[in-house]
Structure formats: C-alpha cells, structure tokens
Short mmCIF file of C-alpha atoms in Angstrom, two decimals:
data_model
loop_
_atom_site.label_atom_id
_atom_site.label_comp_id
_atom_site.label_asym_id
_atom_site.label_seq_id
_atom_site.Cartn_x
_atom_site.Cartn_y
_atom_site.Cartn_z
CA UNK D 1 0.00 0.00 0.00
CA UNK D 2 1.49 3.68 -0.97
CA UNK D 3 2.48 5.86 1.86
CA UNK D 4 3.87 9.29 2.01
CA UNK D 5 5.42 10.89 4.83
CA UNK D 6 6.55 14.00 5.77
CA UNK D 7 8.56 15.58 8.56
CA UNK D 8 8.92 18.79 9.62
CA UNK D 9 11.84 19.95 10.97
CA UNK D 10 10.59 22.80 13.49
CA UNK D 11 13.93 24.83 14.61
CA UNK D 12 14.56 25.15 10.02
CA UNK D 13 11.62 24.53 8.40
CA UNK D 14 12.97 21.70 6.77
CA UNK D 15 10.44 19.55 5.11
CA UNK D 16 11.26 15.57 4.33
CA UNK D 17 9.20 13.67 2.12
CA UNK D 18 9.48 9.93 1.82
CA UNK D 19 7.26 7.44 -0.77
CA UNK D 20 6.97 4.54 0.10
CA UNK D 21 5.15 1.74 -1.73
CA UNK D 22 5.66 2.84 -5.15
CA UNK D 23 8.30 1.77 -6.61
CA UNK D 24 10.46 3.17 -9.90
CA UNK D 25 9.09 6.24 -12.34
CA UNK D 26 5.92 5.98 -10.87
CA UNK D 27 7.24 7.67 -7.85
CA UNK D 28 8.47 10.58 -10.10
CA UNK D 29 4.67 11.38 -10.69
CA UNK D 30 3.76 11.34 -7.02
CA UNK D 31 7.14 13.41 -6.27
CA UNK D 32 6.03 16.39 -8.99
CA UNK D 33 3.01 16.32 -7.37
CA UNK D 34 4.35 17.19 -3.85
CA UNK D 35 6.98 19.28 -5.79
CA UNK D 36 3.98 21.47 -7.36
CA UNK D 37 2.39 21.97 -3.51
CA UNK D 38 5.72 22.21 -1.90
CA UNK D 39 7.92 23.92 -3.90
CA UNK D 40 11.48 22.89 -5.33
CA UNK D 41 13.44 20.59 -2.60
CA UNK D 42 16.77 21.17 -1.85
CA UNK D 43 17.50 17.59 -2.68
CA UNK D 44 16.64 14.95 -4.27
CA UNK D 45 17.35 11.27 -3.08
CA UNK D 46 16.37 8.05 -4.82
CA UNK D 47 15.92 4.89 -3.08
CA UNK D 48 16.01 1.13 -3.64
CA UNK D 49 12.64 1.12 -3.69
CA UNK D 50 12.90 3.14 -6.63
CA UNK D 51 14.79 1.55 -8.47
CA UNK D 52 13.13 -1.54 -8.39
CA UNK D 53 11.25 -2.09 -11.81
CA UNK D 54 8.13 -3.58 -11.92
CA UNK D 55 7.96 -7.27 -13.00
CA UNK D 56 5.95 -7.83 -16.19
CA UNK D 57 5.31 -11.64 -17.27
CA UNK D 58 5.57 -11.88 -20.86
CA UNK D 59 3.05 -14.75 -22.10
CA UNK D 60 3.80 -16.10 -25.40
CA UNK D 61 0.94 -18.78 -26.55
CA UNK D 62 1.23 -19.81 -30.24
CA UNK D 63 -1.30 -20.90 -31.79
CA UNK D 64 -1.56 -23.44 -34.92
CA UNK D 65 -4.22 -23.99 -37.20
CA UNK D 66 -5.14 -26.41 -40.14
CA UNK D 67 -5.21 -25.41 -43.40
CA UNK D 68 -8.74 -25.34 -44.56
CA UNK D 69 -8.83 -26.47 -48.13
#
C-alpha cells in the first residue's frame, strides 16, 4: 500500500518527504506532485525502492491452425 510521509523539521523549516510503496518512475509522478504543492526541494534522493522495476510476465501462446482447403 502507498504511503507518504513528511517531517517537519521545526527549529529550520525543513520539510522531508518519503514514498513509500511505489516503486520506480511511478514515484516521479507522485514526487512532482508534492513538488507542485511544496515547492522545489533542496534535494533529491532516490531509493532502492525506486529503483526496483516492476515485473511484467511476458506470455507467449502460439497458436496453430489447419489449413482449410
């Protein structure tokens, strides 16, 4: 399940976002989002979680069929 949180450093200001549950480009959509809200961050961090891809089974079924004559 996706979570965001965010912390609030109260003495700077500082605000740290982390996404969790959503992993690779996907994140970059939910990140430009916040960004848009926000504002720019000071920096930018990717995780592993990020750069895992997600898996897509390829099915391959081929099919043969009589020639009708």
């Amino acid at each position: 399940m996706p979570n965001i949180d965010f912390t609030i450093d109260t003495s700077t200001g500082e605000l740290q976002m982390h996404v969790r549950g959503i992993a690779g480009p996907a994140c970059d959509d939910v990140a430009g989002l916040v960004k848009q809200l926000a504002g720019e961050p000071s920096r930018e961090e990717a995780t592993a979680e990020y750069r895992l891809r997600p898996r897509v089974h390829s099915r391959m079924e081929a099919r043969v069929q009589p020639k009708r004559n």
